[in-house]
Amino acid sequence: MTEAINTRKKPRQIRAQATVAAILEASAHILVDDGHDALNTNKIAERAGVSIGSLYQYFPNKEAVMTELIRQKRSRMLTAVDMALDDTRSDVFDTALDAVLASIIQLHLNWPRLALALDQAEAFLPLDDETIQFKVALNGKIKEVLGRQGSKVSEQTIQDVVAIAKGMIEQASLARETDEVDLRRRIMRAVIGYLGR
Amino acid sequence: MTEAINTRKKPRQIRAQATVAAILEASAHILVDDGHDALNTNKIAERAGVSIGSLYQYFPNKEAVMTELIRQKRSRMLTAVDMALDDTRSDVFDTALDAVLASIIQLHLNWPRLALALDQAEAFLPLDDETIQFKVALNGKIKEVLGRQGSKVSEQTIQDVVAIAKGMIEQASLARETDEVDLRRRIMRAVIGYLGR
Amino acid sequence: MTEAINTRKKPRQIRAQATVAAILEASAHILVDDGHDALNTNKIAERAGVSIGSLYQYFPNKEAVMTELIRQKRSRMLTAVDMALDDTRSDVFDTALDAVLASIIQLHLNWPRLALALDQAEAFLPLDDETIQFKVALNGKIKEVLGRQGSKVSEQTIQDVVAIAKGMIEQASLARETDEVDLRRRIMRAVIGYLGR
Amino acid sequence: MTEAINTRKKPRQIRAQATVAAILEASAHILVDDGHDALNTNKIAERAGVSIGSLYQYFPNKEAVMTELIRQKRSRMLTAVDMALDDTRSDVFDTALDAVLASIIQLHLNWPRLALALDQAEAFLPLDDETIQFKVALNGKIKEVLGRQGSKVSEQTIQDVVAIAKGMIEQASLARETDEVDLRRRIMRAVIGYLGR
DNA sequence: CATGAATGAGACTTCATTCAT
DNA sequence: AATGAATGAAGTCTCATTCAT
């Protein structure tokens, strides 16, 4: 009997996953194409090819859609940084930092306007547990990278480095830069300059 | 929106100018207190102690209020930079850059949330003539400062320097930093490091 | 108005069609009772026993409601004329014209003020495709009727005949005439007199 | 002393006349250019080059402006008919009717859209004393013309003749006809046909 | 579960009119 | 008298959300 239940549940869950994915994808597209002010649940549902009722089956309200989009972004970011660090066998500081930057820039340049929109939404988010946890996790990884350089790394330093990188990447996004390698080189210069040899 | 921005009459009487000022001030307050999503013309008029009709005498639509706020911010910024440069008698690069940074940071730390909100609004503005002119003007001044250092200054360099400063100032804003002197010191370090002796 | 007419969804469910019908009926009633200047979407929705939101589900704006009312009127008119012509087995000119007049007068005297209001609205409509098509269709039918008389029928003649009938019917409407038979007799006299044996 | 008052009053009255004239002219222009729905007091004042306060000095409300426009139209119409009849020395029916038609058509073709707009406004006017008096006066004149033909003229006949002429003139207006002579000829044919030899 | 019709609070905007200067 | 800034009721329209089918 339990088996029967399970076999009937699975397809539903798969369909549900597809629905959720479609909703998030549609939201991202609207954000990119028309901007945050034009994002509304009816449009999301329409563009996702889903009824408005279905949207509210999976998201309690409009804000939840944005929150989930941010959650995805954060998750992709942490994963990317982790992978960058894993790939870097050596303990050489420069190489590690470069790899991390490469992974983050990748995320931004893929969908510049989306990244920007989500960054903005994030900036005005209340500092809930999840946000704090994410920042702790990210800062921890950055600290690890900067630590390979030898000297001690203060919280202030981490935030400054993140701020520098974020500022330069966003500006590159807005300017529609495409030369990822050059951008990385310039950010490295600023960060290393800031850290001071 | 069919209507071009600034079709509405310019305030001639003193009373009218007070009305416009009240509207802009109220808008800024709401932006700071409740965020961009909570900004609406009814609330603006109420908070400004003005009838909704008066708002529409001077602004063709809601967007125009934001636009004027941005215009003000830009104007204040250019003025501040000019004054900083005027005050700096010496041609010493560090001193000039420090003075400019001080003036810009001042603008941000005075009203951190407003500065942030306007920066964000600006990021999604279409690149109209006015926006371009502002960027040209600002970049010109920055170029002058950086030029005092001796070496040639590319457009890329200017934008990177601006991006670094902007990124760090905004992050300081969000973190509610108040030590303006320390912030300036750190930005100087990053910029000078980036420029490379 | 940026939005083209008829962007809104077509009613699929029966319930939706009832809503649309109620909106149009309510609009007609208001037009009749209070006149064109008093017609507004809130009142329409209220009188239709429908929420204002529902109105905007099916009509992109207020004008679209008027447009649909006119469309209905035109459709009823063409149908009425067709039926009148079908019923007239003989090829006798007088009988056919009389039948057509009877059907059109019927439409007017049923709801004089509505017919009048729609005629007026029509007069100031831009000459869009639909309007032209309607006029072509109607004139074609009138031409057929007049053609039974024997002589050739110019476009000018058709328009004059239509103008005469329209002028007399509208004046009868305003004067609240009720004797349809007498009105028809007088119009016939004017038309036949104009055509000149 | 009375003289002093008079000499100071005159210029004021002249200026006032000019203001009133400007307001009415502006209203007519807006009616023609943008239609009845776009007519509003602020726009009228602006287009008249007069302050909104001045408009309300001379007209108690918006409706009064329209009313005055209609009053003007009626007055011009009666005057035109009178002049046409005066000019017609002979008692010949055809000549007199032709002259009257010519004068009325003149008024319409000069400013077709204005005439149309005012006709429409008139149609929905309450039947106040002034309206009734105008109709009585006009019908009286028409009766006089038709009477020259010999037979007795019923009220019905007068209204039908007016309706025929009005219908055909308005249709010619809408069709932007310019050949006044031909139009007159066709109307004569319809009217004479209607009257029956 | 999905659908999509319906809701209505609330946002945007206009415009007739008043009144202080 | 003339001006034009100010008013606010009322109209247009949107969109997050609910709920009957």
mmCIF file of C-alpha atoms in Angstrom, chain A:
data_model
loop_
_atom_site.group_PDB
_atom_site.id
_atom_site.type_symbol
_atom_site.label_atom_id
_atom_site.label_comp_id
_atom_site.label_asym_id
_atom_site.label_seq_id
_atom_site.Cartn_x
_atom_site.Cartn_y
_atom_site.Cartn_z
ATOM 1 C CA MET A 1 0.000 0.000 0.000
ATOM 2 C CA THR A 2 2.794 2.360 0.854
ATOM 3 C CA GLU A 3 4.263 1.498 -2.492
ATOM 4 C CA ALA A 4 1.079 2.410 -4.304
ATOM 5 C CA ILE A 5 1.079 5.748 -2.598
ATOM 6 C CA ASN A 6 4.668 6.351 -3.509
ATOM 7 C CA THR A 7 4.269 5.446 -7.151
ATOM 8 C CA ARG A 8 1.378 7.908 -7.405
ATOM 9 C CA LYS A 9 3.217 10.618 -5.559
ATOM 10 C CA LYS A 10 6.397 10.705 -7.615
ATOM 11 C CA PRO A 11 4.939 11.966 -10.903
ATOM 12 C CA ARG A 12 3.127 14.681 -9.044
ATOM 13 C CA GLN A 13 6.265 15.848 -7.413
ATOM 14 C CA ILE A 14 8.075 15.897 -10.712
ATOM 15 C CA ARG A 15 5.361 17.951 -12.282
ATOM 16 C CA ALA A 16 5.427 20.263 -9.308
ATOM 17 C CA GLN A 17 9.158 20.730 -9.682
ATOM 18 C CA ALA A 18 8.668 21.675 -13.286
ATOM 19 C CA THR A 19 5.984 24.177 -12.327
ATOM 20 C CA VAL A 20 8.162 25.783 -9.693
ATOM 21 C CA ALA A 21 11.068 25.926 -12.101
ATOM 22 C CA ALA A 22 8.913 27.511 -14.779
ATOM 23 C CA ILE A 23 7.694 30.138 -12.351
ATOM 24 C CA LEU A 24 11.178 31.060 -11.248
ATOM 25 C CA GLU A 25 12.477 31.145 -14.776
ATOM 26 C CA ALA A 26 9.611 33.349 -15.906
ATOM 27 C CA SER A 27 10.242 35.699 -13.008
ATOM 28 C CA ALA A 28 13.889 35.988 -13.923
ATOM 29 C CA HIS A 29 13.029 36.727 -17.527
ATOM 30 C CA ILE A 30 10.556 39.449 -16.597
ATOM 31 C CA LEU A 31 13.043 40.961 -14.191
ATOM 32 C CA VAL A 32 15.624 41.082 -16.960
ATOM 33 C CA ASP A 33 13.322 42.232 -19.728
ATOM 34 C CA ASP A 34 11.046 44.667 -17.953
ATOM 35 C CA GLY A 35 12.564 45.405 -14.573
ATOM 36 C CA HIS A 36 11.480 44.937 -11.000
ATOM 37 C CA ASP A 37 8.561 47.357 -11.199
ATOM 38 C CA ALA A 38 6.939 45.352 -13.964
ATOM 39 C CA LEU A 39 7.144 42.066 -12.079
ATOM 40 C CA ASN A 40 3.713 40.899 -11.022
ATOM 41 C CA THR A 41 2.229 37.539 -10.241
ATOM 42 C CA ASN A 42 -0.243 37.475 -13.099
ATOM 43 C CA LYS A 43 2.489 38.155 -15.604
ATOM 44 C CA ILE A 44 4.732 35.559 -14.007
ATOM 45 C CA ALA A 45 2.031 32.911 -14.231
ATOM 46 C CA GLU A 46 1.239 33.787 -17.815
ATOM 47 C CA ARG A 47 4.848 33.749 -18.919
ATOM 48 C CA ALA A 48 5.426 30.504 -17.042
ATOM 49 C CA GLY A 49 2.500 28.960 -18.878
ATOM 50 C CA VAL A 50 0.843 28.206 -15.586
ATOM 51 C CA SER A 51 -2.382 29.378 -14.006
ATOM 52 C CA ILE A 52 -2.239 32.047 -11.350
ATOM 53 C CA GLY A 53 -3.817 29.538 -8.992
ATOM 54 C CA SER A 54 -0.892 27.186 -9.452
ATOM 55 C CA LEU A 55 1.561 29.907 -8.594
ATOM 56 C CA TYR A 56 -0.132 30.362 -5.254
ATOM 57 C CA GLN A 57 -0.038 26.614 -4.745
ATOM 58 C CA TYR A 58 3.718 26.776 -4.529
ATOM 59 C CA PHE A 59 4.402 30.273 -3.294
ATOM 60 C CA PRO A 60 2.463 31.883 -0.460
ATOM 61 C CA ASN A 61 2.854 35.347 -1.946
ATOM 62 C CA LYS A 62 4.759 37.397 -4.456
ATOM 63 C CA GLU A 63 7.649 38.094 -2.144
ATOM 64 C CA ALA A 64 8.281 34.392 -1.757
ATOM 65 C CA VAL A 65 9.078 34.151 -5.442
ATOM 66 C CA MET A 66 11.739 36.825 -5.151
ATOM 67 C CA THR A 67 13.083 35.202 -2.016
ATOM 68 C CA GLU A 68 13.432 31.890 -3.763
ATOM 69 C CA LEU A 69 15.222 33.531 -6.673
ATOM 70 C CA ILE A 70 17.704 35.053 -4.242
ATOM 71 C CA ARG A 71 18.081 31.755 -2.457
ATOM 72 C CA GLN A 72 18.970 30.116 -5.780
ATOM 73 C CA LYS A 73 21.476 32.810 -6.571
ATOM 74 C CA ARG A 74 23.155 32.436 -3.225
ATOM 75 C CA SER A 75 23.269 28.709 -3.539
ATOM 76 C CA ARG A 76 24.796 28.905 -7.001
ATOM 77 C CA MET A 77 27.346 31.347 -5.666
ATOM 78 C CA LEU A 78 28.458 29.204 -2.759
ATOM 79 C CA THR A 79 28.628 26.159 -4.977
ATOM 80 C CA ALA A 80 30.675 28.012 -7.556
ATOM 81 C CA VAL A 81 33.145 29.242 -4.969
ATOM 82 C CA ASP A 82 33.411 25.776 -3.456
ATOM 83 C CA MET A 83 34.120 24.257 -6.813
ATOM 84 C CA ALA A 84 36.702 26.915 -7.570
ATOM 85 C CA LEU A 85 38.468 26.179 -4.308
ATOM 86 C CA ASP A 86 38.301 22.441 -4.820
ATOM 87 C CA ASP A 87 39.807 22.711 -8.275
ATOM 88 C CA THR A 88 42.685 24.734 -6.926
ATOM 89 C CA ARG A 89 44.998 22.099 -5.672
ATOM 90 C CA SER A 90 47.854 24.435 -4.798
ATOM 91 C CA ASP A 91 47.802 26.654 -1.766
ATOM 92 C CA VAL A 92 49.005 29.556 -3.827
ATOM 93 C CA PHE A 93 46.990 32.628 -2.867
ATOM 94 C CA ASP A 94 46.823 34.311 -6.252
ATOM 95 C CA THR A 95 45.594 31.252 -8.044
ATOM 96 C CA ALA A 96 42.873 30.604 -5.519
ATOM 97 C CA LEU A 97 41.628 34.163 -5.551
ATOM 98 C CA ASP A 98 41.681 34.221 -9.304
ATOM 99 C CA ALA A 99 39.663 31.043 -9.487
ATOM 100 C CA VAL A 100 37.082 32.354 -7.049
ATOM 101 C CA LEU A 101 36.761 35.597 -8.947
ATOM 102 C CA ALA A 102 36.414 33.698 -12.192
ATOM 103 C CA SER A 103 33.526 31.689 -10.832
ATOM 104 C CA ILE A 104 31.690 34.713 -9.453
ATOM 105 C CA ILE A 105 32.218 36.823 -12.559
ATOM 106 C CA GLN A 106 30.883 33.933 -14.562
ATOM 107 C CA LEU A 107 27.638 34.059 -12.636
ATOM 108 C CA HIS A 108 27.311 37.779 -13.222
ATOM 109 C CA LEU A 109 28.235 38.030 -16.850
ATOM 110 C CA ASN A 110 25.909 35.201 -17.785
ATOM 111 C CA TRP A 111 22.875 37.223 -16.902
ATOM 112 C CA PRO A 112 24.054 40.663 -15.978
ATOM 113 C CA ARG A 113 20.680 42.302 -15.505
ATOM 114 C CA LEU A 114 19.339 39.470 -13.415
ATOM 115 C CA ALA A 115 22.363 39.465 -11.159
ATOM 116 C CA LEU A 116 22.015 43.204 -10.759
ATOM 117 C CA ALA A 117 18.311 43.033 -10.005
ATOM 118 C CA LEU A 118 18.831 40.327 -7.432
ATOM 119 C CA ASP A 119 21.720 42.203 -5.837
ATOM 120 C CA GLN A 120 19.441 45.162 -5.436
ATOM 121 C CA ALA A 121 16.605 43.146 -3.997
ATOM 122 C CA GLU A 122 19.093 41.591 -1.613
ATOM 123 C CA ALA A 123 20.355 44.963 -0.434
ATOM 124 C CA PHE A 124 16.944 45.877 0.895
ATOM 125 C CA LEU A 125 16.136 42.517 2.410
ATOM 126 C CA PRO A 126 15.682 42.430 6.164
ATOM 127 C CA LEU A 127 18.588 40.709 7.856
ATOM 128 C CA ASP A 128 16.879 37.423 8.489
ATOM 129 C CA ASP A 129 18.629 34.296 9.662
ATOM 130 C CA GLU A 130 19.074 32.977 6.188
ATOM 131 C CA THR A 131 20.774 36.128 4.987
ATOM 132 C CA ILE A 132 23.135 36.130 7.923
ATOM 133 C CA GLN A 133 23.967 32.480 7.450
ATOM 134 C CA PHE A 134 24.757 33.078 3.815
ATOM 135 C CA LYS A 135 27.038 35.966 4.567
ATOM 136 C CA VAL A 136 28.833 34.004 7.252
ATOM 137 C CA ALA A 137 29.304 31.109 4.891
ATOM 138 C CA LEU A 138 30.569 33.269 2.032
ATOM 139 C CA ASN A 139 32.837 35.343 4.229
ATOM 140 C CA GLY A 140 34.248 32.153 5.663
ATOM 141 C CA LYS A 141 35.260 30.939 2.244
ATOM 142 C CA ILE A 142 36.729 34.303 1.298
ATOM 143 C CA LYS A 143 38.639 34.319 4.554
ATOM 144 C CA GLU A 144 40.061 30.929 3.713
ATOM 145 C CA VAL A 145 41.292 32.194 0.382
ATOM 146 C CA LEU A 146 42.751 35.378 1.780
ATOM 147 C CA GLY A 147 44.336 33.379 4.595
ATOM 148 C CA ARG A 148 46.505 31.485 2.160
ATOM 149 C CA GLN A 149 48.381 34.700 1.704
ATOM 150 C CA GLY A 150 49.908 34.352 5.158
ATOM 151 C CA SER A 151 48.884 37.337 7.243
ATOM 152 C CA LYS A 152 45.865 37.511 9.496
ATOM 153 C CA VAL A 153 42.535 38.515 7.890
ATOM 154 C CA SER A 154 40.116 40.815 9.710
ATOM 155 C CA GLU A 155 36.357 40.877 9.092
ATOM 156 C CA GLN A 156 36.806 44.404 7.824
ATOM 157 C CA THR A 157 39.299 43.257 5.241
ATOM 158 C CA ILE A 158 36.967 40.561 3.982
ATOM 159 C CA GLN A 159 34.131 42.981 3.556
ATOM 160 C CA ASP A 160 36.315 45.473 1.777
ATOM 161 C CA VAL A 161 37.587 42.882 -0.626
ATOM 162 C CA VAL A 162 34.059 41.716 -1.319
ATOM 163 C CA ALA A 163 32.951 45.319 -1.778
ATOM 164 C CA ILE A 164 35.739 46.047 -4.234
ATOM 165 C CA ALA A 165 35.005 42.965 -6.282
ATOM 166 C CA LYS A 166 31.265 43.528 -6.192
ATOM 167 C CA GLY A 167 31.612 47.170 -7.196
ATOM 168 C CA MET A 168 33.845 46.389 -10.123
ATOM 169 C CA ILE A 169 31.816 43.429 -11.338
ATOM 170 C CA GLU A 170 28.557 45.358 -11.221
ATOM 171 C CA GLN A 171 30.075 48.266 -13.063
ATOM 172 C CA ALA A 172 31.407 45.868 -15.687
ATOM 173 C CA SER A 173 27.931 44.380 -15.949
ATOM 174 C CA LEU A 174 26.338 47.748 -16.522
ATOM 175 C CA ALA A 175 28.989 48.658 -19.073
ATOM 176 C CA ARG A 176 28.271 45.347 -20.797
ATOM 177 C CA GLU A 177 31.895 44.310 -20.646
ATOM 178 C CA THR A 178 32.544 40.843 -22.018
ATOM 179 C CA ASP A 179 36.252 40.356 -21.551
ATOM 180 C CA GLU A 180 36.130 38.280 -18.421
ATOM 181 C CA VAL A 181 39.880 37.754 -18.294
ATOM 182 C CA ASP A 182 40.709 41.441 -18.305
ATOM 183 C CA LEU A 183 38.090 42.217 -15.697
ATOM 184 C CA ARG A 184 39.587 39.531 -13.446
ATOM 185 C CA ARG A 185 43.021 40.988 -13.919
ATOM 186 C CA ARG A 186 41.862 44.456 -12.890
ATOM 187 C CA ILE A 187 40.013 43.201 -9.844
ATOM 188 C CA MET A 188 43.067 41.209 -8.786
ATOM 189 C CA ARG A 189 45.140 44.339 -9.067
ATOM 190 C CA ALA A 190 42.747 46.300 -6.852
ATOM 191 C CA VAL A 191 42.440 43.567 -4.250
ATOM 192 C CA ILE A 192 46.152 42.827 -4.045
ATOM 193 C CA GLY A 193 46.849 46.553 -3.989
ATOM 194 C CA TYR A 194 44.391 46.942 -1.159
ATOM 195 C CA LEU A 195 45.898 44.044 0.794
ATOM 196 C CA GLY A 196 49.319 45.583 0.303
ATOM 197 C CA ARG A 197 51.882 43.141 -1.109
#
